[in-house]
Amino acid sequence: MKRWIAGLLARRMLALGTAALGIALAVALTATLGLFVLDSAAGMTARAVSKVGPDWQVQQQGADTANAMAALDATIPAHRQAVVDFADISGLTANVGGTVQTTGAGKAVGLDLPAYAAMFPGQIRLMTGSLQGAVIAQQTAANLHAAVGDKVAIQRIGATPVEVTVAGVVELPQADQFFQQVGGMTRTGPSAPPDNVVLLPPDSFAASFGAQLDSAPQIAWRQLHLAIDHTLLPPDPVAALTQSQGLARHFEAQVAGGAVLADNLSARIDGVRQDSLFARVLFLFLGLPGVAVALLLTARITGTGHDRRRAELAILQVRGMRSAALALRMAAEGILVAGMGTAVGLALASTLAKAMGLGFGHLWAWGLAIAVGLGATAVLYGLPLRSDLARPARENLLPAPSVGALGQAWRRMGLDLVFLSIAASVYFETTAQGYHLVTAPEGVPVAAVDYKSYLAPGMLWLGAGLLILRLADWGLERGRGVVAGLLRPVAGRYAPLVAAGIARDRRRIATGILLVALTFSFAVSTSVFNTTYDGQALVDAQLTNGADVTVTGTPDNPAQPVLDKVAATRGIATAQGMMHRYAYVGTDLQDIYGIDPAKIGQVTTLSDAYFQGMTAKAAMAELAAVPDGVFVADETVKDFQLVPGDRINLRLRMAGKADYAVVPFTFAGVVREFPTAPTDSFLVANATYLAKMTGLPLAETVLARANGDPAVAGAAVRAALSGRPDLKVTDLTETARRIGSSLVAVDLRGLTALETGFAGPLMAGALGLVLALGHIERRRSLAVLRALGGGAACIGAFLWSEALVVLGFGLAAGLGLGMVLAGALVKMITQVFDPPPEVLAVPWLLLAGLGLAGALAMVLAVLWALRSPRETLAFALRGGTDG
Amino acid sequence: MLDSMVTFDGVTRRFPPDVTAVDEVTLRVRPGDRIALQGVSGSGKSSLLALMVGLDRPNAGTIAWPGLEKGPLRPGQIGIAFQSACLLPSLNLAENLALPWLIARYAGDPGRAVAEALDLVGLGEMADRLPSELSGGQALRAGVARALVTRPRLVVADEPTGQLDGETGRALIGALLAWAEANGSALIVATHDAAVAARMDRHWQMSFGRLTEVLAGEVA
Ligand SMILES: Nc1ncnc2c1ncn2[C@@H]1O[C@H](COP(=O)(O)OP(=O)(O)OP(=O)(O)O)[C@@H](O)[C@H]1O
Ligand SMILES: [Mg+2]
């Protein structure tokens, strides 16, 4: 047995080695993709909870603080907390510049603001002034026309007003969460946070609202905001959610009705849980075909050695070896390949994982990879061996029984078309309105992927594969003349013969085309999907951020004065001002943007989807042509029954006046989205017209286009404006990270690199293998040609022609299939896109590179066959048959 | 010497580890020769023919083709019919036979030459068949026909009648001789069949790689 194995290794090194390499690729691909997905899922949890702010908002019921505190300490030993008091107020009043401004109802909040800001970074953003003292929200400041140092009266409910001096203006980026209603009625969607907010130091709040806090729980209440140690959570979002919900339930049981809880932590994890499922979907949709291709290539290799193994088996059978020993000896080859392939694959995967900085601790990924390696070799070697062992020696000496009849049955049954129609029907169901591929019902720990949807890409892959076989088969046969014409440049006078040969060998060649097509489609579908997704994340981020780098001021503190400075900063190509103010449409206060329609395109990208019924270009032309034109939201059009050309009166703030005044506009069209604009109703008009009518010429915002990395340009602008902390500088990269679904944060560029890293060798391997094995199987024919006197021109005509047919048809079919797959995937998981992409983004350069890798492998394979050794001539002349 | 087509001078061909397939052979082929090459299996016939047509090179001695033009020998000047048919399995008979014509860069369409060659060996009706659709004997005859398509000055056939019944074999040899006559070509046929050998003018006998010429009147 030892000698047998040593012999195997010595004689069959190449065959065993290539088979093991195929297995290794499949194993490594499975492991690295698995690690990548699991690791990014863990990253998702970490990222999501890092920005959560207060993990819990615990609201006391009744006055028993001690009870709630004890319950908290018992539930979560490791936590920090801040006391936050709330009181409803009927409004705020300011007397500024001789006029009195009064707001509607709002909220007073009592908390140690500096401590809170330190405990929950990112929750309180100081715009002007300081956090020490009474602080008002930005929108409130705008409503009151109040600034630092002004006096504001708080209209208490059922009590006399109290007056405070504004120490600072802040923004509350997560006001929705901060002011959410805790307990009581179940929430039905996020309730709008109050516009009018004053934040007071604890003692000042106690002085004004202490009595209400004690006696009027419907007007004033106390919350504890908790920061929990996040290292307690498991990395996987699904497990993390179970854990955090368990903690919350435990607390609620302990406190026994003494307090209610808003579990922000679980809500955040809940949100990314869906993304982690999407990551899993992508792993299957995009990774599985790669693994399948690697295994198909391996099958092609092991299939070639099958007749030899059967002959060896027959000899041992004739010698009368007992069946158990026989089975063991014959299985040796498969066991060797399984062992070597799996080991090399795991080593490769760990090298890659290390290089990419992935965590190693995901046993699932390793286990799956090992299962793939061992399972695949068991199928590829074990199943044929089982049936060979059952046959008598003389049958094993004959060429392998043709799978022809069974293997061709699918053609008559039209299985390709059946698969494709199943794929189509599932696809149309999954892309129908309102369908969700992944459902993660809020608050429920079960989250699910609709596994039926896997049928669509799966069946598409199978069906298209069979269809490619059918079409290649049909095309090489029927299109013989065309093929001959196409091959004339390489085959010259041999072209008709070569085309005839290819037509007769079409089954074998079609299989080669299929292998190349599937390999290439793997590369195409992943890279197109990833590029599209990446691009869309950028579009999304640009829509939110406005441009590569954005400097945001306020109506009182516009950014325009720094425009030149920004434009001159290194890394900035050009900068433009954009007004961002507020206008009343009837009683509705909306954001209004003042732009220069001729130049806005220099700094930001306007998508056609932003406008209704016209392209972005047409919309800008319309605005340029109509100085008083205004684009309004669809909702506004319906509310006011507007038709193009209608006059529409807006009320805007005027220079030197505290009040809003009417300005006439002409309705120019409907805008759906606009850079930096909110998701609800807003307006877009000409900046020059706004400036002329209001007497306020300065743009509040500056948009800049970077000529390189937006993050670098953003940092440079931030440095240049370090003397202006009142202006906010944001860049595209940071915004993408902040707003993107956490799936965007699963750096898809890493995934692309990984997959194309595998696609390259697979591509080269597929072509090299298909052709080299083809040459080996036909080496007798090549020897005959040589013996007849055929030189490089003659033999090359046959070799180059076949290689080019396999490469050309394979690449074309692969490109087509890959695009269809990528398109279907984008449509199917459109749930994660906002807005969905208009077209697929194709990384042509990358694909051309992969095509080139294939071409290179083809050239090498042909050159190898052309320099076939002299001894093969003996084949032609001595004994044996053709074939 | 001027009218020699091929000459061997002390030609030896050894194969590892210790087979001497052709052993110090000296010979001469003249235009118009009809040579039978005989000898037991393994005596070196095929090895000798491979050297003669330029498919193999000797370990010692020299081979020259003074009667042939400089440039490629195969398939324009020497036609070979191999011991096994050696047809390309993915080409039909007509296409297989067209190959030498194309390789020799002959002008025009090979169709007529191919049809004539097939007719000569009695396969005129089978031009469209694939090799896998032929019997062993038919395939061998196709291999012989392929050697004639380019009208070479020397035709070498390695056991062309090996798998044929007596009558078909006789017909094939007759056709070959007639063709060589009409074409002015020399013909060398390796054979185990005394009846075939009897129709040739010269008789070469091989034994353990050594070649002796059996002159007329001596008994083989
Ligand atoms: N390529 C080779 N490598 C090693 N030995 C070879 C090779 N070719 C031929 N031989 C040996 O040379 C000797 C002569 O072989 P050859 O094929 O010339 O015999 P032959 O006379 O044609 O026999 P047959 O009548 O059976 O065709 C044999 O012993 C054979 O084994
Ligand atoms: Mg022989």
Tab-separated table of C-alpha atoms in Angstrom, chain A residues 480 493-494 496-498 500-502 504-505 778 780-782 784-791 793-794 798 870 873 875-883, chain B residues 46 50 54-57 74-75 80 82-92 94-96 98-105 128 130-131 139 146 158:
chain	number	residue	atom	x	y	z
A	480	ARG	CA	-20.193	25.841	-39.545
A	493	ARG	CA	-6.768	27.295	-45.991
A	494	TYR	CA	-7.529	24.804	-43.241
A	496	PRO	CA	-13.256	24.693	-43.674
A	497	LEU	CA	-11.673	21.485	-42.354
A	498	VAL	CA	-11.163	22.990	-38.921
A	500	ALA	CA	-15.983	20.803	-39.845
A	501	GLY	CA	-13.887	19.174	-37.135
A	502	ILE	CA	-15.177	21.604	-34.550
A	504	ARG	CA	-18.233	17.182	-35.132
A	505	ASP	CA	-16.438	17.733	-31.807
A	778	ARG	CA	-6.285	14.394	-28.871
A	780	ARG	CA	-2.777	11.137	-31.286
A	781	SER	CA	-4.541	13.325	-33.824
A	782	LEU	CA	-1.875	15.959	-33.417
A	784	VAL	CA	-0.906	12.148	-37.090
A	785	LEU	CA	-0.928	15.679	-38.439
A	786	ARG	CA	2.752	15.978	-37.672
A	787	ALA	CA	3.517	12.608	-39.264
A	788	LEU	CA	1.669	13.633	-42.392
A	789	GLY	CA	4.084	16.525	-42.640
A	790	GLY	CA	1.920	19.164	-40.997
A	791	GLY	CA	4.032	21.922	-39.495
A	793	ALA	CA	0.880	26.297	-39.481
A	794	CYS	CA	-1.251	23.195	-39.887
A	798	PHE	CA	-6.446	23.364	-35.435
A	870	ARG	CA	8.928	13.963	-30.852
A	873	LEU	CA	5.090	10.566	-33.396
A	875	PHE	CA	1.950	6.848	-31.419
A	876	ALA	CA	0.821	7.493	-34.918
A	877	LEU	CA	3.001	4.863	-36.490
A	878	ARG	CA	2.796	1.979	-34.120
A	879	GLY	CA	-0.234	-0.104	-33.227
A	880	GLY	CA	-3.391	1.114	-31.571
A	881	THR	CA	-6.415	2.886	-32.882
A	882	ASP	CA	-7.291	6.481	-33.604
A	883	GLY	CA	-8.949	8.677	-31.172
B	46	SER	CA	8.244	-0.045	-39.363
B	50	ALA	CA	10.003	5.709	-40.351
B	54	GLY	CA	12.021	11.278	-42.394
B	55	LEU	CA	9.846	10.671	-39.384
B	56	ASP	CA	12.761	9.411	-37.346
B	57	ARG	CA	16.490	9.976	-37.223
B	74	ARG	CA	6.071	14.720	-46.642
B	75	PRO	CA	3.443	14.751	-47.911
B	80	ILE	CA	2.894	7.187	-46.266
B	82	PHE	CA	0.759	3.892	-41.664
B	83	GLN	CA	0.480	0.457	-40.147
B	84	SER	CA	-2.709	1.642	-38.449
B	85	ALA	CA	-5.019	3.889	-40.412
B	86	CYS	CA	-4.353	7.008	-38.359
B	87	LEU	CA	-7.299	9.017	-39.593
B	88	LEU	CA	-8.450	12.116	-37.712
B	89	PRO	CA	-11.636	11.022	-35.964
B	90	SER	CA	-13.432	14.361	-36.286
B	91	LEU	CA	-12.974	14.639	-40.047
B	92	ASN	CA	-14.816	12.589	-42.649
B	94	ALA	CA	-12.895	13.390	-47.904
B	95	GLU	CA	-11.625	15.867	-45.352
B	96	ASN	CA	-9.003	13.466	-44.050
B	98	ALA	CA	-7.723	16.650	-48.307
B	99	LEU	CA	-5.257	17.242	-45.472
B	100	PRO	CA	-2.030	16.209	-47.324
B	101	TRP	CA	-3.055	18.310	-50.300
B	102	LEU	CA	-3.477	21.362	-48.057
B	103	ILE	CA	-0.302	20.647	-46.089
B	104	ALA	CA	1.691	20.363	-49.332
B	105	ARG	CA	0.235	23.757	-50.313
B	128	ASP	CA	-18.845	11.455	-46.255
B	130	LEU	CA	-16.473	9.386	-40.406
B	131	PRO	CA	-13.582	7.041	-39.475
B	139	ALA	CA	-10.000	2.582	-42.580
B	146	ARG	CA	-4.467	9.412	-48.338
B	158	ASP	CA	3.217	-0.369	-43.917
